[in-house]
Short mmCIF file of C-alpha atoms and ligand atoms in Angstrom, two decimals:
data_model
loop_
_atom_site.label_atom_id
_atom_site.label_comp_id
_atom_site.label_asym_id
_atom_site.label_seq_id
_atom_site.Cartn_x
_atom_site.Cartn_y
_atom_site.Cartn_z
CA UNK A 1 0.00 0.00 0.00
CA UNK A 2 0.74 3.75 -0.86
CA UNK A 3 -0.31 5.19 2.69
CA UNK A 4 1.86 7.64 4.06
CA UNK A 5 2.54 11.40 2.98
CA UNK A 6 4.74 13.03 0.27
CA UNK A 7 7.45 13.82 3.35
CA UNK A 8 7.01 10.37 4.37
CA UNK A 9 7.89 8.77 0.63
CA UNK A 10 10.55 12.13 0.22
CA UNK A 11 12.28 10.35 3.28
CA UNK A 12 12.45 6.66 2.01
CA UNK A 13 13.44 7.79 -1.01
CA UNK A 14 16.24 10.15 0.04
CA UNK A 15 17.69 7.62 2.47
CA UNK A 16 17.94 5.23 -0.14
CA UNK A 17 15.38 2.89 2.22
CA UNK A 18 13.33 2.79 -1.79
CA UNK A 19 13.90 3.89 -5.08
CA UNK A 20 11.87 5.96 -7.06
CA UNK A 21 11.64 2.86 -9.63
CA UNK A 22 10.46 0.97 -6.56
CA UNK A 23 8.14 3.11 -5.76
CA UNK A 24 6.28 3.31 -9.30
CA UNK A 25 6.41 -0.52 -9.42
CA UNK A 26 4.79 -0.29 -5.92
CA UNK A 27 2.70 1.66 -7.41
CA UNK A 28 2.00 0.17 -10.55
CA UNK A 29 1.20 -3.01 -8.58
CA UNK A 30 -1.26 -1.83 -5.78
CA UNK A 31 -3.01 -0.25 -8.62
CA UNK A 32 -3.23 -3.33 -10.88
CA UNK A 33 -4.39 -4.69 -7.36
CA UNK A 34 -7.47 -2.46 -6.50
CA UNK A 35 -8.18 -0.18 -10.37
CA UNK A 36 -10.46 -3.08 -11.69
CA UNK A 37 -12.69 -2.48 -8.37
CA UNK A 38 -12.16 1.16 -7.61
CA UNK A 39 -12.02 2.71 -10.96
CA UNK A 40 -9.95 5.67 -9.63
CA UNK A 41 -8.08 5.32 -13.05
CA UNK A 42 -9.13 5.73 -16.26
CA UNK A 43 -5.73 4.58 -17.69
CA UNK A 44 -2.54 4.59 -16.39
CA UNK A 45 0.95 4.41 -18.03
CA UNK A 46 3.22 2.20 -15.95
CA UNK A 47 6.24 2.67 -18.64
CA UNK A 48 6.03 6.08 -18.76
CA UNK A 49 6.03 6.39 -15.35
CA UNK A 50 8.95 3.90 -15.08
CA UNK A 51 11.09 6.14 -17.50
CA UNK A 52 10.75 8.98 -15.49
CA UNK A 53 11.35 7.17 -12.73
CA UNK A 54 14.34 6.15 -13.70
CA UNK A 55 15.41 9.87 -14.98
CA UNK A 56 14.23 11.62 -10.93
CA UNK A 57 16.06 13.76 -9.70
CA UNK A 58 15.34 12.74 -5.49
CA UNK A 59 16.66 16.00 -4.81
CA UNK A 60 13.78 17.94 -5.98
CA UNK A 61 10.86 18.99 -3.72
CA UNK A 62 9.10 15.96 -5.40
CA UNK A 63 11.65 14.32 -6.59
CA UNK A 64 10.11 10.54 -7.40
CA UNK A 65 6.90 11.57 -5.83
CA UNK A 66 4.20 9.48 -8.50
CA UNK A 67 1.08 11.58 -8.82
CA UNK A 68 -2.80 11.07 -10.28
CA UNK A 69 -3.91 13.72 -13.03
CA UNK A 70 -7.79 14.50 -13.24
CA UNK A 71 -8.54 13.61 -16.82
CA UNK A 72 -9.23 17.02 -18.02
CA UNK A 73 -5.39 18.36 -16.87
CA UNK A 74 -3.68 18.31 -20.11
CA UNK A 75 -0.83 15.05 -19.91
CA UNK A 76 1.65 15.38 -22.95
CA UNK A 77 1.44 12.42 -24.85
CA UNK A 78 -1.60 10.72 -22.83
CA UNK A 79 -5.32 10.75 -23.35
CA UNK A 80 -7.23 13.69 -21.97
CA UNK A 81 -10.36 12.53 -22.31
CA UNK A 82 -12.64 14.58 -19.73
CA UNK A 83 -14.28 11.14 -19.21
CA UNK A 84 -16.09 11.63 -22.36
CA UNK A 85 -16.47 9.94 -25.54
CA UNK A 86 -16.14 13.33 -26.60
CA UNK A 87 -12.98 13.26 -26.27
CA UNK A 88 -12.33 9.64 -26.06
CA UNK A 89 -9.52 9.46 -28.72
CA UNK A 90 -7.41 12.82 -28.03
CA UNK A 91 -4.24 12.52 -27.13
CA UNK A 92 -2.73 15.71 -25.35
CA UNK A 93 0.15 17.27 -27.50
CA UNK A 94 1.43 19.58 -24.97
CA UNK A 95 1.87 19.18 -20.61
CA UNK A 96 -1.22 21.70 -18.42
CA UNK A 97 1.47 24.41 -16.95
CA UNK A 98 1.10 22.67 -13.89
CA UNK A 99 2.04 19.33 -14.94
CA UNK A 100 4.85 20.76 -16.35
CA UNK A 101 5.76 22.47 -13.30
CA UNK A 102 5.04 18.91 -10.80
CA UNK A 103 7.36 17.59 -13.35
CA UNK A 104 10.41 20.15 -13.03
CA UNK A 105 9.90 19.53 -9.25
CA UNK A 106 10.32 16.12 -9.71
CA UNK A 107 7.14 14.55 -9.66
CA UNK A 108 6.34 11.68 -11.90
CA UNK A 109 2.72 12.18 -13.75
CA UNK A 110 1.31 8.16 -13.25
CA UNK A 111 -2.33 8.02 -14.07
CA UNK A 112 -5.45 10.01 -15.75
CA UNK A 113 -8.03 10.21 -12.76
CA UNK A 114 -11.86 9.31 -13.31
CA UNK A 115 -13.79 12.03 -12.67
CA UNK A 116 -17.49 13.55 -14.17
CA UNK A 117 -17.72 14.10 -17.70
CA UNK A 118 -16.32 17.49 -18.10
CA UNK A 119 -16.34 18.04 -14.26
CA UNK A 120 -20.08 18.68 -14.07
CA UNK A 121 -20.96 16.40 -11.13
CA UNK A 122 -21.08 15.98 -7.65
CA UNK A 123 -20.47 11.78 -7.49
CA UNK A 124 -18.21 10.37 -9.45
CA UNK A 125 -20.78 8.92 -11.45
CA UNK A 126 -21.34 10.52 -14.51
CA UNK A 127 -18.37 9.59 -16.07
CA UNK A 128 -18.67 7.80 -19.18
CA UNK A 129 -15.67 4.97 -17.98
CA UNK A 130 -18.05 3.99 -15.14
CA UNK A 131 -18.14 5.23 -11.93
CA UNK A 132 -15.89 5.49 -8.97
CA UNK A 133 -16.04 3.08 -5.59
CA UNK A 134 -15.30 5.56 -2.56
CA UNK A 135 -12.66 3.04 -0.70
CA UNK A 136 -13.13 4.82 2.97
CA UNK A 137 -16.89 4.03 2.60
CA UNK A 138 -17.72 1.26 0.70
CA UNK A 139 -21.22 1.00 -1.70
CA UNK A 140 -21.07 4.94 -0.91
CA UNK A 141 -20.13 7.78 -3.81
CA UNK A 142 -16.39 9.28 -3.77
CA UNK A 143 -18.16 12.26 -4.54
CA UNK A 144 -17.22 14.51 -7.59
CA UNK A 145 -16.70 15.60 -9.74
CA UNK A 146 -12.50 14.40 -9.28
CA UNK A 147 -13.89 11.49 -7.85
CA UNK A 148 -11.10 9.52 -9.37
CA UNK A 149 -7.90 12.07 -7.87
CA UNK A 150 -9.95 11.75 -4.31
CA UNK A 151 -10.37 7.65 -4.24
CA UNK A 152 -6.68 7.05 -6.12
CA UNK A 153 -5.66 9.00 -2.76
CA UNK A 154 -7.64 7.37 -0.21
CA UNK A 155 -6.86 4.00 -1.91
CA UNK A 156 -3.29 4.32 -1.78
CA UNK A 157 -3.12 4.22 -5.33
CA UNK A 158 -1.10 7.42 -5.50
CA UNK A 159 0.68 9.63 -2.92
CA UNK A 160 -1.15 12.70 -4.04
CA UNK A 161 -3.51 13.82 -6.78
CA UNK A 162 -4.38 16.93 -9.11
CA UNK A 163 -8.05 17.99 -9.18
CA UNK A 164 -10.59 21.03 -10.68
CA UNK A 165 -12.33 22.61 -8.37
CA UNK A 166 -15.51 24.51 -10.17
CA UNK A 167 -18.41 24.96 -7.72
CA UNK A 168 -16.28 22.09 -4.93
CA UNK A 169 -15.03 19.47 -7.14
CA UNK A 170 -11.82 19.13 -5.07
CA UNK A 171 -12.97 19.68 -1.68
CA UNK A 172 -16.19 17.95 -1.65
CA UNK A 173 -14.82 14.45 -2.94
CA UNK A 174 -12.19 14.99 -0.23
CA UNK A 175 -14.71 15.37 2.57
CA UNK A 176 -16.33 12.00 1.53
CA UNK A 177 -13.39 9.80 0.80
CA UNK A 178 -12.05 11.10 4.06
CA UNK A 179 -8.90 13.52 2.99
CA UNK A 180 -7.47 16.68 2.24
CA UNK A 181 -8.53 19.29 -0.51
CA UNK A 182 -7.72 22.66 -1.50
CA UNK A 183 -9.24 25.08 -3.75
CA UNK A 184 -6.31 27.55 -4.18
CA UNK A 185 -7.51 31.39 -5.08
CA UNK A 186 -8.66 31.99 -8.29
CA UNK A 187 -5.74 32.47 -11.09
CA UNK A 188 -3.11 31.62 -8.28
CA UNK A 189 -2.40 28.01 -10.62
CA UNK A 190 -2.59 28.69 -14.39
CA UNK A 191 -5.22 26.84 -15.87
CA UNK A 192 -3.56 26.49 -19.22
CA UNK A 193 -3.89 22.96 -20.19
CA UNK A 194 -6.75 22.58 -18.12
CA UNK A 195 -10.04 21.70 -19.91
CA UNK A 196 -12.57 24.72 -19.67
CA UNK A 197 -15.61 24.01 -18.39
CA UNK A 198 -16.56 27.63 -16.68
CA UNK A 199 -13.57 29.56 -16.82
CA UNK A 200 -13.73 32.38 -14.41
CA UNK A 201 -15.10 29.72 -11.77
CA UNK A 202 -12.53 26.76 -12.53
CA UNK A 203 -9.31 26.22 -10.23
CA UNK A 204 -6.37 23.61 -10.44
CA UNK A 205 -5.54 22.21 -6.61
CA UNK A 206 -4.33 19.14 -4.79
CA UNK A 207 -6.27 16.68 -3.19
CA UNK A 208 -3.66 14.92 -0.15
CA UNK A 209 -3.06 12.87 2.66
CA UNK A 210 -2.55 15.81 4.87
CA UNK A 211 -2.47 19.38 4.84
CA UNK A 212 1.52 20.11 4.80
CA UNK A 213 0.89 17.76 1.44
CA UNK A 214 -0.98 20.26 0.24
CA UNK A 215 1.26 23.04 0.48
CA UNK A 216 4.18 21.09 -0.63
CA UNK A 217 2.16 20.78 -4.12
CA UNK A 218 0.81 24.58 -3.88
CA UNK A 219 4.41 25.62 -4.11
CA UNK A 220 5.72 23.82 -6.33
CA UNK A 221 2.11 24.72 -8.67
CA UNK A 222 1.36 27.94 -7.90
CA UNK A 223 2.41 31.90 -9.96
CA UNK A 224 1.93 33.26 -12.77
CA UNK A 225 1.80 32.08 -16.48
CA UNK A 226 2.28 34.04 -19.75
CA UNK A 227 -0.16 31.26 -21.04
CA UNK A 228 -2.91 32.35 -18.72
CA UNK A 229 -4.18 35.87 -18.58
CA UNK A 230 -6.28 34.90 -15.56
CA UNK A 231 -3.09 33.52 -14.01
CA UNK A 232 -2.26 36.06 -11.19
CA UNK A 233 1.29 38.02 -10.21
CA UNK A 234 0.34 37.86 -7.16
CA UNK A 235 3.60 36.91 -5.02
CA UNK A 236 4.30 33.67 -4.01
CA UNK A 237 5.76 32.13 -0.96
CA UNK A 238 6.57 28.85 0.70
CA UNK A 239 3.26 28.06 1.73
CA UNK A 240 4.87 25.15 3.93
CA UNK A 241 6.43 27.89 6.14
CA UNK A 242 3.95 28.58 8.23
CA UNK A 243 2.60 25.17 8.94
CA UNK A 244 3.13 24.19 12.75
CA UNK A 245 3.01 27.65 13.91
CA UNK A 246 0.55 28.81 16.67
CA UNK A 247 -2.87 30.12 16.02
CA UNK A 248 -4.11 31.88 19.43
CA UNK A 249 -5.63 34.53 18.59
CA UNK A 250 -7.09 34.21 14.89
CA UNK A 251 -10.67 35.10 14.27
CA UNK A 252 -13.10 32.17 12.65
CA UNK A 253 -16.32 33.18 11.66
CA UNK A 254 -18.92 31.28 11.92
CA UNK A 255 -21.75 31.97 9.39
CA UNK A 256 -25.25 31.22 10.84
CA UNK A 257 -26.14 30.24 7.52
CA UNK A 258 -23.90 27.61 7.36
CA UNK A 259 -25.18 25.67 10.25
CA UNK A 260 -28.77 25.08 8.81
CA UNK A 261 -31.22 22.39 9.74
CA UNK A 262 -30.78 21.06 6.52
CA UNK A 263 -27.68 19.77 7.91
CA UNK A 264 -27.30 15.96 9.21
CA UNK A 265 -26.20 15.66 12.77
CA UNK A 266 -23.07 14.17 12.25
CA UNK A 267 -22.29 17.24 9.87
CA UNK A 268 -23.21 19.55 12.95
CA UNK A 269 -21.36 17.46 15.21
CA UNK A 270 -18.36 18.02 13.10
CA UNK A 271 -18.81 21.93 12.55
CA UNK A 272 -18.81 21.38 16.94
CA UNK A 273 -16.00 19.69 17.67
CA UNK A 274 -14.14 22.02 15.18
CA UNK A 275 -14.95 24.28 16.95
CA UNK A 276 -14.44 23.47 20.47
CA UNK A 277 -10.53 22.53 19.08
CA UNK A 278 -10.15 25.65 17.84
CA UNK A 279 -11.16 27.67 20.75
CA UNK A 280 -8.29 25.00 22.91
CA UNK A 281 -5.61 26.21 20.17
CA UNK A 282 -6.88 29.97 21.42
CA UNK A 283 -8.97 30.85 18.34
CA UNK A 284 -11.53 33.01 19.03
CA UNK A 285 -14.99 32.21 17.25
CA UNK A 286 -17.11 35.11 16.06
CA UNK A 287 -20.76 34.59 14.74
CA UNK A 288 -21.40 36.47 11.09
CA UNK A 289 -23.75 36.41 8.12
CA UNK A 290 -23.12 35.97 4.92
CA UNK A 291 -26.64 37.06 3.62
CA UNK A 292 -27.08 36.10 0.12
CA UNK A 293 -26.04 32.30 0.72
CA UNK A 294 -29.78 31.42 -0.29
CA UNK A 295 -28.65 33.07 -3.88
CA UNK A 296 -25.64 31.46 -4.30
CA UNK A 297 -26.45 27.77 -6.27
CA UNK A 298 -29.08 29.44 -8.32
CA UNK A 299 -26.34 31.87 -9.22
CA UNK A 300 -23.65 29.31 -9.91
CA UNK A 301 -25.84 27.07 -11.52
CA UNK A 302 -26.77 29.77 -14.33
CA UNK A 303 -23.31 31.43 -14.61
CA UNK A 304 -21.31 27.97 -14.64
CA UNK A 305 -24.01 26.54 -17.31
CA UNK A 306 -23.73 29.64 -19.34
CA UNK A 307 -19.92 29.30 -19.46
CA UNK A 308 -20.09 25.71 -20.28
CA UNK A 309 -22.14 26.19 -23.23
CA UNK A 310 -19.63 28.80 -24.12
CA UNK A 311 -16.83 26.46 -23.72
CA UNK A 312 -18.07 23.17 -25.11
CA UNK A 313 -19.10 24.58 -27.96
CA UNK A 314 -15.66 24.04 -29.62
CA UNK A 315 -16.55 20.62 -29.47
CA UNK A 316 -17.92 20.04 -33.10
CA UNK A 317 -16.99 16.93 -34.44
CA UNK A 318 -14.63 18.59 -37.23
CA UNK A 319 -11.07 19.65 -35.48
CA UNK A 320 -10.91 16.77 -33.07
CA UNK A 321 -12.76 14.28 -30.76
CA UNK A 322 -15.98 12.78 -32.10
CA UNK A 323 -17.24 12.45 -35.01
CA UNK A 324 -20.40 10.86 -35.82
CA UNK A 325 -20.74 8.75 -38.85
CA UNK A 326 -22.80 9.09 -42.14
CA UNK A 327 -23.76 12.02 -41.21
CA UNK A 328 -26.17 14.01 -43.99
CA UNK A 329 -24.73 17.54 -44.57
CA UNK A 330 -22.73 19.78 -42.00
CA UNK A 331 -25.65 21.07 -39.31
CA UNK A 332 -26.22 16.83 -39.42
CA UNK A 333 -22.44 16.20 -38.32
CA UNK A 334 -22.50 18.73 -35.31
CA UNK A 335 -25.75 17.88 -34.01
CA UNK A 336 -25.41 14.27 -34.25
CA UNK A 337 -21.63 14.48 -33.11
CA UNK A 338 -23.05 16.54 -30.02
CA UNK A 339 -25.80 14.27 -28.95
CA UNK A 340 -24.01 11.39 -29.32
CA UNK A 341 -20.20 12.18 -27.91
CA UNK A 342 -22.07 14.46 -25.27
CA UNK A 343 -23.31 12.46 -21.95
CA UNK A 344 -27.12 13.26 -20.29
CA UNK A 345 -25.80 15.92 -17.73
CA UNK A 346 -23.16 18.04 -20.12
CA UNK A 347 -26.27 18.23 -22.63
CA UNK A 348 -28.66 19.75 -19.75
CA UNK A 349 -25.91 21.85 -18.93
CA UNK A 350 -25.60 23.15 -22.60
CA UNK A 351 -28.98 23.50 -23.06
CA UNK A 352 -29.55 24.97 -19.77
CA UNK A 353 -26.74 27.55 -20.04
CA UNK A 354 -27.70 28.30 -24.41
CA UNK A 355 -31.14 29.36 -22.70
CA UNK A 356 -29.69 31.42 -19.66
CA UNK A 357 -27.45 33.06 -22.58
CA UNK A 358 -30.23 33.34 -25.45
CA UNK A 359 -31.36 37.23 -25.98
CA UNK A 360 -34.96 37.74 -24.22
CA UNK A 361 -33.66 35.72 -21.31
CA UNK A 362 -30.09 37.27 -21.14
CA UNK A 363 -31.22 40.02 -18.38
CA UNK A 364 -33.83 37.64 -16.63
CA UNK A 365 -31.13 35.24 -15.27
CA UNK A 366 -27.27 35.45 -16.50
CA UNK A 367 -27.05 39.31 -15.71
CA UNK A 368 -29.09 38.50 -12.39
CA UNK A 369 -26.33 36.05 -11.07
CA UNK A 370 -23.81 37.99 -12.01
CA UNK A 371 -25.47 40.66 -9.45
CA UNK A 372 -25.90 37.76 -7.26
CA UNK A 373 -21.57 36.87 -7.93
CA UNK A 374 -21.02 40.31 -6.77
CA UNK A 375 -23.36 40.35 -3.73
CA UNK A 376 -21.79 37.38 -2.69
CA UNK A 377 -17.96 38.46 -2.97
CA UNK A 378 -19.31 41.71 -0.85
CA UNK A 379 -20.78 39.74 1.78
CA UNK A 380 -17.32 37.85 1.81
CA UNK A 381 -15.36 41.49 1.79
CA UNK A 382 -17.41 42.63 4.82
CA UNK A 383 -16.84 39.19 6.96
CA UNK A 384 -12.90 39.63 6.10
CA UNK A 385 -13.60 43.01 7.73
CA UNK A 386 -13.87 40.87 11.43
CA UNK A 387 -12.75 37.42 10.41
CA UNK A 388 -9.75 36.11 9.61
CA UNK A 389 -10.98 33.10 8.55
CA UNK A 390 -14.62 31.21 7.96
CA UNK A 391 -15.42 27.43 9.30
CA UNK A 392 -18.48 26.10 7.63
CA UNK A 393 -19.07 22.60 6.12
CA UNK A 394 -18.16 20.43 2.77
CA UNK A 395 -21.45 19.18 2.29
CA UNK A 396 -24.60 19.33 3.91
CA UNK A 397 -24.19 15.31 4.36
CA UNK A 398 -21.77 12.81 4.12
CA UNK A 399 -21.06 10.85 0.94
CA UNK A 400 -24.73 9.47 -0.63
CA UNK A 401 -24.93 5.64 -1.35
CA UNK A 402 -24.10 5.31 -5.10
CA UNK A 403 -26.50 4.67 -7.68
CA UNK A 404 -29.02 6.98 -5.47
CA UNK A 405 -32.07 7.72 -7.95
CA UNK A 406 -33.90 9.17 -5.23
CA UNK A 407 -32.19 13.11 -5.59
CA UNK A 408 -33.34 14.74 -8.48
CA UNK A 409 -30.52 16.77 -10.29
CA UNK A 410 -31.87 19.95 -8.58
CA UNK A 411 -31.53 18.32 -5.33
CA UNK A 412 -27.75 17.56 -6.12
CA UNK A 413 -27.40 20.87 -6.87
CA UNK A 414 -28.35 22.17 -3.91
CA UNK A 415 -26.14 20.17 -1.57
CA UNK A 416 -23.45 22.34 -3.12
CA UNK A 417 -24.11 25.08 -1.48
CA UNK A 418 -21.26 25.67 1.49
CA UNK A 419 -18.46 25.06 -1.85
CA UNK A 420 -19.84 26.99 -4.70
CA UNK A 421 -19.28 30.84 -2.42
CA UNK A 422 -15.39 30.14 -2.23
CA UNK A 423 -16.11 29.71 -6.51
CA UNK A 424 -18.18 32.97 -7.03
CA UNK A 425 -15.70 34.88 -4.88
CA UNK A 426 -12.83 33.70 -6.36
CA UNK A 427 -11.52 32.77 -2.81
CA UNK A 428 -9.30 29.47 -1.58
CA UNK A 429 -10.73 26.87 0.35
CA UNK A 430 -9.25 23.71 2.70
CA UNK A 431 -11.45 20.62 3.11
CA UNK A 432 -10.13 18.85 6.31
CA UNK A 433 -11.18 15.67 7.60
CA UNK A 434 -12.83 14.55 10.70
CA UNK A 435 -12.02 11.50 13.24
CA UNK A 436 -14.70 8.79 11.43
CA UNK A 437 -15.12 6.97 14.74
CA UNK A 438 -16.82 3.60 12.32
CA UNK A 439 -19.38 6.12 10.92
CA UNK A 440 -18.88 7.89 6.90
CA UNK A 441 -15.98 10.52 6.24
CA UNK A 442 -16.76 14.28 6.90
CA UNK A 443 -14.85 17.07 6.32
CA UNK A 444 -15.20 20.50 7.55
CA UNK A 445 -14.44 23.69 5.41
CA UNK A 446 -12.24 26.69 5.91
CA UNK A 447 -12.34 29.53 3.62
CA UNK A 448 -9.70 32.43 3.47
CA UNK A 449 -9.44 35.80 2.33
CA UNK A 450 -7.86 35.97 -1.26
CA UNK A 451 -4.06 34.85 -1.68
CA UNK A 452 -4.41 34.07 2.43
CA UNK A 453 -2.99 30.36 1.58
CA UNK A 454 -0.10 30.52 3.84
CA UNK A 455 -2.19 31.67 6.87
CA UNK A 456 -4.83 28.87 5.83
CA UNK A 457 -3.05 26.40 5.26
CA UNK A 458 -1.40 27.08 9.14
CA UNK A 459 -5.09 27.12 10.64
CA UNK A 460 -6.33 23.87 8.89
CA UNK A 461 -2.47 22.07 9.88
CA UNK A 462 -3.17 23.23 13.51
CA UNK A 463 -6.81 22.03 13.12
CA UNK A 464 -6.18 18.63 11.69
CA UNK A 465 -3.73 17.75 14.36
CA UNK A 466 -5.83 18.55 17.16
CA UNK A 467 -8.16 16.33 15.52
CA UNK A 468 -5.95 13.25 14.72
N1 LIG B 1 -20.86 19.71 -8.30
C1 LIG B 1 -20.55 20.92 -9.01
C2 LIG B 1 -21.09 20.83 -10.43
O1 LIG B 1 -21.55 19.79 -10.77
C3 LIG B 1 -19.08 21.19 -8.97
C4 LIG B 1 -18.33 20.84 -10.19
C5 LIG B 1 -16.88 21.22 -10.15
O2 LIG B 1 -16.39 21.84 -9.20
N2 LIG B 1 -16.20 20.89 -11.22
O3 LIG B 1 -21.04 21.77 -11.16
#
């Protein structure tokens, strides 16, 4: 098994007690173990990993460090196929700027993650290569949509994982398969070579063991990217630095939104004992609102639909991907390319977000949410005012069963509600887990002000150990 953190493996590998060829066989062999059940992987390329293994540098940050890569994070030379038929014979020509950059720290690219088809889901399961087991809760959902990234971690079947993080896609299948995930601030990771499905929403992040993990693979990630104009200059730092440091005296806010009835009681239970740990590490907890949380999925919804059906539309069936055959005429090869290479939720998405777009409609919703977005990042401004950081939950529950027809696909919607705000606002986000005591995996949530990684990632270290 692959248990045990980057510094963990970054030790056995530096004192010679493994090699990094060792490792990927390891690797390679826990995975040809459990994949066939799991489904974490869509593919994997044991060789490939094996040449670079032989090539690593072990005195790079990452130096032999294998890692899982969310199908829609560009892999030179590898499919990228968004878990869609779509896409299900493209071969990326070129590395996502942050592959390149895990690479030139040493890391060793091993698999292409499972995830939902073009990131629009919320369990793993509407992925077009099957869905995903969630191996810390068995017959439950991994959640999504890098359901793949989160159960390759919790597996063992990689160290660490890259995921997308749209309206919670990292941090919410963290929470349920019982690890760590962070949603970075918007345009701190380039998103070149990611796959587009809303881009002013979408984030690259890691999903981890453990929260020093996390900032290992934030720094060696993170700046800015002539590739990306939405990539920031914002400074960077070692965002390991501050890990282990004392936090008496921060201020959490708690939003009394956040702890609705609509939440199970083990979810409250866990927003409790977070907070009673805090206050013993000499936090201080301060009540707030954040008054247009009602807004905020109707707003996402529309704005990250509207963007999709933006985005996707490059998908045609003429430059690459699928192409349906004998087809009648032109308008006959896109449409029938599109329903056919398309899965059920991307096409509601489209057709949801065409309408949001279409003129007549236009003012009626998409301008509305954008009013909403900005409402929303105001009510976040204001808390930052007394805060220096908010606790909330993942999810309003743990992990569903899979195969769950009872939700309807405005139901699932809704139960993204505590992720989507850190989306709108542009702001990072830490999904830490909770002691499981035999019941399901929960995480709780802690958001920071924008570019606040270092400070958050200290908070959520402090806050995971005390709960270890
Ligand atoms: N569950 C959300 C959705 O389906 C989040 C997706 C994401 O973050 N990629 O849109």
């Amino acid at each position: 098994m692959l248990y045990g953190s980057i510094s963990h493996w970054r030790r056995e590998l530096t004192t010679g007690n493994i090699s990094p060829s060792e490792l990927v066989q390891e690797l390679a062999r826990v995975t040809a173990e459990k994949n066939p059940h799991i489904n974490a992987y869509i593919s994997y390329n044991p060789e490939a990993a094996l040449a670079a293994a032989a090539k690593a540098d072990i005195s790079l940050p990452l130096g032999g460090i294998p890692i899982a890569i969310k199908d829609n994070i560009c892999m030179q030379g590898e499919p990228t196929r968004c878990a869609s038929q779509m896409l299900h014979n493209f071969i990326s020509p070129y590395d996502a700027t942050a592959v390149t950059k895990l690479r030139a720290a040493g890391a060793i690219p091993f698999g292409r993650a499972n995830m939902d088809e073009f990131a629009m889901g919320s369990a793993g399961e509407n992925s077009s290569y099957g869905h995903t087991e969630n191996p810390a809760a068995p017959g439950h959902a991994p959640g999504g949509s890098s359901s793949g990234s989160a159960a390759a971690v919790a597996a063992g079947m990689a160290i660490a994982a890259l995921g997308s993080d749209t309206g919670g896609s990292i941090r919410q299948p963290a929470s349920h398969c019982g690890i760590v995930g962070l949603k970075p601030t918007y345009g701190r990771i380039s998103r070149y070579g990611l796959v587009a499905f809303a881009s002013s929403l979408d984030q690259i992040g890691p999903i981890t063991q453990n929260v020093e993990d996390a900032a290992i693979l934030l720094n060696a990630m993170c700046g800015h990217d002539a590739k990306d104009s939405t990539s920031s200059t914002h400074g960077t730092e070692d965002f390991t630095a501050k890990i282990g440091q004392s936090i008496a005296g921060v201020r959490i806010g708690l939003p009394k939104e956040y702890l609705s009835s609509g939440n199970s009681p083990e979810v409250t239970a866990a927003i409790e004992l977070a907070v009673a740990k805090l206050t013993e590490l000499g936090a201080e907890i301060v009540e707030i609102s954040l008054p247009h949380s009602e807004a905020v999925v109707s707003a996402y919804y529309i704005i990250a639909c509207a963007e999709a059906s933006s985005n996707l539309s490059r998908f045609d069936g003429i430059r690459y991907g699928y192409r349906a055959e004998n087809t009648n005429g032109l308008d006959d090869l896109y449409s029938r390319s599109r329903a056919e290479g398309f899965g059920p939720e991307v096409k509601r998405r489209i057709i949801l977000g065409t309408y949001v777009l279409s003129s007549g409609f236009y003012d009626a919703y998409y301008a509305k949410a954008q009013k909403v977005r900005a409402l929303v990042a105001k009510d976040f401004a204001e808390a930052f005012e007394k805060v220096d950081f908010i606790l909330g939950p993942v999810a309003p529950t743990a992990a569903p069963l899979l195969h769950d027809k009872t939700m309807s696909p405005l139901q699932v919607y809704l139960a993204d509600i505590y992720t989507i705000p850190a989306n709108l606002a542009g702001l990072p986000g830490i999904s830490i887990p909770t002691p499981q005591n035999g019941g399901l995996p929960i995480g709780i949530q802690l958001l920071g002000n924008h570019f606040a990684e270092a400070d958050l990632l200290r908070v959520a270290s402090a806050l995971e150990t005390s709960l270890a």
